[in-house]
Amino acid sequence: EPEVTQTPSHQVTQMGQEVILRCVPISNHLYFYWYRQILGQKVEFLVSFYNNEISEKSEIFDDQFSVERPDGSNFTLKIRSTKLEDSAMYFCASSERGTVGNEQFFGPGTRLTVL
Amino acid sequence: GNSVTQMEGPVTLSEEAFLTINCTYTATGYPSLFWYVQYPGEGLQLLLKATKADDKGSNKGFEATYRKETTSFHLEKGSVQVSDSAVYFCALTGLPGGYNKLIFGAGTRLAVHP
């Protein structure tokens, strides 16, 4: 069964460093998303991406964040200069369509720890 | 603002017990409602969904009914198994101008013991 994969499963970095989190969405999906979950808090939407453009982003997704689909298979989230409060579990998701109610398939997540 | 509220966990049950996890929402427009489940070490998986009022979503013995009058989408299962132990997330999407982003509740951890 097709699945969304994410690498690495755990990333440890120093404050101020850049990190890139990688995701491989399901191959025929066209819509891609990043969410994050700070320990003990809700899963929060960060950004959605379609046709090589951001279609929506939250207030969390400031200038320190960027997303890219560098090739036909990967979807990346870059944090330019990490802060302590960026420590969280980051989930990638993809969906075949962007219509309301269309299922989003989630990856297992990357745990980011900023020291 | 738009939000989802779930009952706090953990919920601890014996095998074959009846399960209810409460979920209420606040939203403009007519959202679609979802339950996602996260098993240990895995990503979020869609458990069931309902896209309009009075719809009932069901899967693997779980069910939830979209109640517009009470803005609720409570998850129920008649007889839980140890393998149902996981974290359950209620979520909504389909807000005006919100494309397809999901808004999640805080999650409810369920522990089922033999």
mmCIF file of C-alpha atoms in Angstrom:
data_model
loop_
_atom_site.group_PDB
_atom_site.id
_atom_site.type_symbol
_atom_site.label_atom_id
_atom_site.label_comp_id
_atom_site.label_asym_id
_atom_site.label_seq_id
_atom_site.Cartn_x
_atom_site.Cartn_y
_atom_site.Cartn_z
ATOM 1 C CA GLU A 1 0.000 0.000 0.000
ATOM 2 C CA PRO A 2 1.401 3.432 -0.909
ATOM 3 C CA GLU A 3 2.527 5.534 2.017
ATOM 4 C CA VAL A 4 4.085 8.866 2.834
ATOM 5 C CA THR A 5 7.645 8.576 4.102
ATOM 6 C CA GLN A 6 9.698 11.098 6.066
ATOM 7 C CA THR A 7 13.381 11.405 6.851
ATOM 8 C CA PRO A 8 15.042 11.612 9.245
ATOM 9 C CA SER A 9 12.898 10.160 12.001
ATOM 10 C CA HIS A 10 14.764 12.266 14.567
ATOM 11 C CA GLN A 11 16.880 15.364 13.993
ATOM 12 C CA VAL A 12 18.900 17.113 16.689
ATOM 13 C CA THR A 13 20.318 20.542 15.907
ATOM 14 C CA GLN A 14 21.808 23.582 17.590
ATOM 15 C CA MET A 15 19.841 26.808 17.854
ATOM 16 C CA GLY A 16 20.488 29.027 14.854
ATOM 17 C CA GLN A 17 21.290 26.154 12.499
ATOM 18 C CA GLU A 18 19.375 25.393 9.335
ATOM 19 C CA VAL A 19 17.474 22.125 9.037
ATOM 20 C CA ILE A 20 15.770 20.451 6.114
ATOM 21 C CA LEU A 21 13.065 17.913 6.748
ATOM 22 C CA ARG A 22 12.283 15.587 3.884
ATOM 23 C CA CYS A 23 9.108 13.916 2.770
ATOM 24 C CA VAL A 24 8.197 11.639 -0.108
ATOM 25 C CA PRO A 25 4.445 11.961 -0.746
ATOM 26 C CA ILE A 26 2.341 9.281 -2.422
ATOM 27 C CA SER A 27 3.260 9.312 -6.081
ATOM 28 C CA ASN A 28 -0.025 10.322 -7.730
ATOM 29 C CA HIS A 29 -0.913 12.930 -5.113
ATOM 30 C CA LEU A 30 -0.916 16.593 -6.076
ATOM 31 C CA TYR A 31 -1.459 18.415 -2.763
ATOM 32 C CA PHE A 32 1.107 18.491 -0.012
ATOM 33 C CA TYR A 33 1.018 19.720 3.577
ATOM 34 C CA TRP A 34 3.186 20.216 6.632
ATOM 35 C CA TYR A 35 1.842 20.104 10.186
ATOM 36 C CA ARG A 36 3.640 20.184 13.501
ATOM 37 C CA GLN A 37 2.913 19.064 17.026
ATOM 38 C CA ILE A 38 4.767 20.585 19.952
ATOM 39 C CA LEU A 39 4.980 18.056 22.781
ATOM 40 C CA GLY A 40 1.707 17.953 24.685
ATOM 41 C CA GLN A 41 -0.047 20.366 22.314
ATOM 42 C CA LYS A 42 -2.345 20.155 19.301
ATOM 43 C CA VAL A 43 -1.339 19.195 15.783
ATOM 44 C CA GLU A 44 -1.113 22.545 13.957
ATOM 45 C CA PHE A 45 -1.292 23.311 10.241
ATOM 46 C CA LEU A 46 1.794 25.014 8.803
ATOM 47 C CA VAL A 47 1.458 25.139 5.020
ATOM 48 C CA SER A 48 -0.200 23.615 1.966
ATOM 49 C CA PHE A 49 1.402 23.366 -1.463
ATOM 50 C CA TYR A 50 0.022 22.720 -4.909
ATOM 51 C CA ASN A 51 1.347 23.163 -8.424
ATOM 52 C CA ASN A 52 4.718 24.357 -7.100
ATOM 53 C CA GLU A 53 3.169 27.143 -5.072
ATOM 54 C CA ILE A 54 2.099 27.693 -1.507
ATOM 55 C CA SER A 55 -1.702 27.690 -1.481
ATOM 56 C CA GLU A 56 -2.128 28.541 2.188
ATOM 57 C CA LYS A 57 0.067 29.119 5.215
ATOM 58 C CA SER A 58 -0.520 29.734 8.903
ATOM 59 C CA GLU A 59 0.839 32.520 11.108
ATOM 60 C CA ILE A 60 3.451 30.061 12.367
ATOM 61 C CA PHE A 61 4.932 29.773 8.862
ATOM 62 C CA ASP A 62 7.012 32.943 8.920
ATOM 63 C CA ASP A 63 10.064 33.946 6.872
ATOM 64 C CA GLN A 64 12.198 31.358 8.661
ATOM 65 C CA PHE A 65 10.249 28.581 6.972
ATOM 66 C CA SER A 66 10.208 27.573 3.326
ATOM 67 C CA VAL A 67 8.956 24.613 1.330
ATOM 68 C CA GLU A 68 10.124 23.180 -1.937
ATOM 69 C CA ARG A 69 9.482 20.324 -4.303
ATOM 70 C CA PRO A 70 12.979 20.027 -5.726
ATOM 71 C CA ASP A 71 12.209 17.065 -7.947
ATOM 72 C CA GLY A 72 9.278 14.846 -8.878
ATOM 73 C CA SER A 73 9.236 12.950 -5.615
ATOM 74 C CA ASN A 74 10.514 14.945 -2.623
ATOM 75 C CA PHE A 75 8.775 17.683 -0.659
ATOM 76 C CA THR A 76 10.947 19.530 1.838
ATOM 77 C CA LEU A 77 10.471 21.880 4.762
ATOM 78 C CA LYS A 78 13.419 24.141 5.549
ATOM 79 C CA ILE A 79 13.834 26.081 8.764
ATOM 80 C CA ARG A 80 16.482 28.686 8.126
ATOM 81 C CA SER A 81 17.608 29.515 11.666
ATOM 82 C CA THR A 82 16.111 27.200 14.249
ATOM 83 C CA LYS A 83 14.832 28.414 17.602
ATOM 84 C CA LEU A 84 14.246 26.421 20.770
ATOM 85 C CA GLU A 85 10.491 26.728 20.232
ATOM 86 C CA ASP A 86 10.762 24.962 16.870
ATOM 87 C CA SER A 87 11.284 21.697 18.754
ATOM 88 C CA ALA A 88 8.299 19.562 17.736
ATOM 89 C CA MET A 89 7.135 16.585 15.713
ATOM 90 C CA TYR A 90 6.718 17.597 12.078
ATOM 91 C CA PHE A 91 4.240 15.669 9.933
ATOM 92 C CA CYS A 92 4.071 15.702 6.165
ATOM 93 C CA ALA A 93 0.808 14.809 4.423
ATOM 94 C CA SER A 94 -0.425 14.480 0.872
ATOM 95 C CA SER A 95 -3.785 14.168 -0.844
ATOM 96 C CA GLU A 96 -4.877 13.283 -4.333
ATOM 97 C CA ARG A 97 -7.137 16.291 -4.623
ATOM 98 C CA GLY A 98 -7.608 19.511 -2.707
ATOM 99 C CA THR A 99 -11.373 19.250 -2.455
ATOM 100 C CA VAL A 100 -13.026 19.423 0.934
ATOM 101 C CA GLY A 101 -13.177 16.051 2.610
ATOM 102 C CA ASN A 102 -10.445 14.505 0.467
ATOM 103 C CA GLU A 103 -8.326 12.284 2.686
ATOM 104 C CA GLN A 104 -4.882 13.473 3.671
ATOM 105 C CA PHE A 105 -2.335 10.684 4.142
ATOM 106 C CA PHE A 106 0.231 11.369 6.834
ATOM 107 C CA GLY A 107 3.836 10.298 7.232
ATOM 108 C CA PRO A 108 5.244 8.974 10.539
ATOM 109 C CA GLY A 109 6.769 12.336 11.417
ATOM 110 C CA THR A 110 10.212 13.793 12.106
ATOM 111 C CA ARG A 111 11.003 14.681 15.686
ATOM 112 C CA LEU A 112 13.061 17.894 15.680
ATOM 113 C CA THR A 113 14.990 18.756 18.822
ATOM 114 C CA VAL A 114 16.646 22.182 18.975
ATOM 115 C CA LEU A 115 19.296 22.566 21.684
ATOM 116 C CA GLY B 1 -12.329 31.286 16.029
ATOM 117 C CA ASN B 2 -12.495 27.844 14.460
ATOM 118 C CA SER B 3 -11.522 25.067 16.849
ATOM 119 C CA VAL B 4 -12.004 21.475 17.957
ATOM 120 C CA THR B 5 -12.327 20.411 21.580
ATOM 121 C CA GLN B 6 -11.836 16.815 22.698
ATOM 122 C CA MET B 7 -12.227 15.175 26.047
ATOM 123 C CA GLU B 8 -8.973 14.928 27.933
ATOM 124 C CA GLY B 9 -7.282 11.596 28.314
ATOM 125 C CA PRO B 10 -5.981 9.207 29.035
ATOM 126 C CA VAL B 11 -9.017 6.982 28.763
ATOM 127 C CA THR B 12 -8.354 3.572 30.283
ATOM 128 C CA LEU B 13 -10.740 0.714 29.546
ATOM 129 C CA SER B 14 -10.924 -3.034 29.885
ATOM 130 C CA GLU B 15 -11.192 -5.135 26.755
ATOM 131 C CA GLU B 16 -14.778 -5.356 25.430
ATOM 132 C CA ALA B 17 -15.846 -2.157 27.214
ATOM 133 C CA PHE B 18 -17.869 0.543 25.448
ATOM 134 C CA LEU B 19 -15.915 3.568 24.256
ATOM 135 C CA THR B 20 -17.005 7.165 23.836
ATOM 136 C CA ILE B 21 -14.590 9.993 23.086
ATOM 137 C CA ASN B 22 -16.334 13.350 22.977
ATOM 138 C CA CYS B 23 -15.570 15.941 20.306
ATOM 139 C CA THR B 24 -17.214 19.312 19.784
ATOM 140 C CA TYR B 25 -16.320 21.986 17.285
ATOM 141 C CA THR B 26 -16.677 25.688 16.598
ATOM 142 C CA ALA B 27 -16.616 26.651 12.941
ATOM 143 C CA THR B 28 -18.043 29.022 10.380
ATOM 144 C CA GLY B 29 -19.754 27.456 7.409
ATOM 145 C CA TYR B 30 -20.232 23.724 7.020
ATOM 146 C CA PRO B 31 -17.052 21.840 7.805
ATOM 147 C CA SER B 32 -16.245 18.202 7.111
ATOM 148 C CA LEU B 33 -15.384 16.231 10.247
ATOM 149 C CA PHE B 34 -12.793 13.507 10.748
ATOM 150 C CA TRP B 35 -11.360 11.119 13.292
ATOM 151 C CA TYR B 36 -7.690 10.265 12.874
ATOM 152 C CA VAL B 37 -5.838 7.613 14.886
ATOM 153 C CA GLN B 38 -2.138 7.441 15.707
ATOM 154 C CA TYR B 39 -0.714 4.089 16.752
ATOM 155 C CA PRO B 40 2.625 4.106 18.613
ATOM 156 C CA GLY B 41 5.513 5.038 16.324
ATOM 157 C CA GLU B 42 3.273 5.661 13.312
ATOM 158 C CA GLY B 43 1.739 8.622 11.495
ATOM 159 C CA LEU B 44 -1.852 9.791 11.652
ATOM 160 C CA GLN B 45 -4.324 7.519 9.834
ATOM 161 C CA LEU B 46 -7.832 8.469 8.817
ATOM 162 C CA LEU B 47 -10.292 6.389 10.839
ATOM 163 C CA LEU B 48 -13.585 7.804 9.583
ATOM 164 C CA LYS B 49 -15.178 10.957 8.249
ATOM 165 C CA ALA B 50 -18.509 12.706 7.684
ATOM 166 C CA THR B 51 -18.995 15.536 5.249
ATOM 167 C CA LYS B 52 -22.483 16.828 6.086
ATOM 168 C CA ALA B 53 -24.952 17.046 8.933
ATOM 169 C CA ASP B 54 -26.488 13.734 10.094
ATOM 170 C CA ASP B 55 -23.908 11.688 8.162
ATOM 171 C CA LYS B 56 -22.505 8.756 10.084
ATOM 172 C CA GLY B 57 -18.916 7.736 9.470
ATOM 173 C CA SER B 58 -17.900 4.196 10.371
ATOM 174 C CA ASN B 59 -14.841 1.972 10.131
ATOM 175 C CA LYS B 60 -13.383 -0.994 12.056
ATOM 176 C CA GLY B 61 -16.325 -0.971 14.479
ATOM 177 C CA PHE B 62 -15.917 2.734 15.272
ATOM 178 C CA GLU B 63 -18.615 5.213 14.364
ATOM 179 C CA ALA B 64 -19.396 8.904 14.744
ATOM 180 C CA THR B 65 -22.397 10.995 13.706
ATOM 181 C CA TYR B 66 -22.143 14.608 12.524
ATOM 182 C CA ARG B 67 -24.555 16.510 14.776
ATOM 183 C CA LYS B 68 -24.939 20.084 13.579
ATOM 184 C CA GLU B 69 -27.421 21.044 16.293
ATOM 185 C CA THR B 70 -24.953 20.173 19.055
ATOM 186 C CA THR B 71 -21.800 20.828 16.951
ATOM 187 C CA SER B 72 -20.510 17.416 17.959
ATOM 188 C CA PHE B 73 -18.848 14.369 16.397
ATOM 189 C CA HIS B 74 -18.402 11.885 19.237
ATOM 190 C CA LEU B 75 -16.476 8.688 18.546
ATOM 191 C CA GLU B 76 -17.974 5.399 19.769
ATOM 192 C CA LYS B 77 -17.142 1.726 19.687
ATOM 193 C CA GLY B 78 -19.230 -0.988 21.245
ATOM 194 C CA SER B 79 -16.424 -3.323 22.297
ATOM 195 C CA VAL B 80 -12.800 -2.179 22.373
ATOM 196 C CA GLN B 81 -9.764 -4.411 21.901
ATOM 197 C CA VAL B 82 -6.218 -4.104 23.190
ATOM 198 C CA SER B 83 -5.165 -3.303 19.612
ATOM 199 C CA ASP B 84 -7.319 -0.134 19.717
ATOM 200 C CA SER B 85 -4.838 1.442 22.140
ATOM 201 C CA ALA B 86 -3.710 4.626 20.381
ATOM 202 C CA VAL B 87 -4.186 8.392 20.324
ATOM 203 C CA TYR B 88 -7.398 9.584 18.646
ATOM 204 C CA PHE B 89 -7.667 13.025 17.035
ATOM 205 C CA CYS B 90 -10.861 14.780 16.020
ATOM 206 C CA ALA B 91 -10.408 17.267 13.169
ATOM 207 C CA LEU B 92 -12.296 19.489 10.772
ATOM 208 C CA THR B 93 -11.716 21.022 7.361
ATOM 209 C CA GLY B 94 -13.608 22.881 4.695
ATOM 210 C CA LEU B 95 -13.768 26.306 6.263
ATOM 211 C CA PRO B 96 -14.534 29.258 3.981
ATOM 212 C CA GLY B 97 -11.253 30.302 2.391
ATOM 213 C CA GLY B 98 -9.444 27.541 4.263
ATOM 214 C CA TYR B 99 -8.821 25.235 1.346
ATOM 215 C CA ASN B 100 -8.291 21.782 2.773
ATOM 216 C CA LYS B 101 -6.235 22.460 5.897
ATOM 217 C CA LEU B 102 -7.114 20.311 8.892
ATOM 218 C CA ILE B 103 -7.783 21.818 12.313
ATOM 219 C CA PHE B 104 -7.168 19.232 15.032
ATOM 220 C CA GLY B 105 -8.245 18.702 18.579
ATOM 221 C CA ALA B 106 -5.641 17.984 21.249
ATOM 222 C CA GLY B 107 -5.942 14.207 20.914
ATOM 223 C CA THR B 108 -7.196 11.626 23.411
ATOM 224 C CA ARG B 109 -5.003 8.713 24.428
ATOM 225 C CA LEU B 110 -6.855 5.406 24.793
ATOM 226 C CA ALA B 111 -5.331 2.523 26.729
ATOM 227 C CA VAL B 112 -7.148 -0.820 26.617
ATOM 228 C CA HIS B 113 -5.996 -3.566 28.962
ATOM 229 C CA PRO B 114 -6.869 -7.268 28.843
#
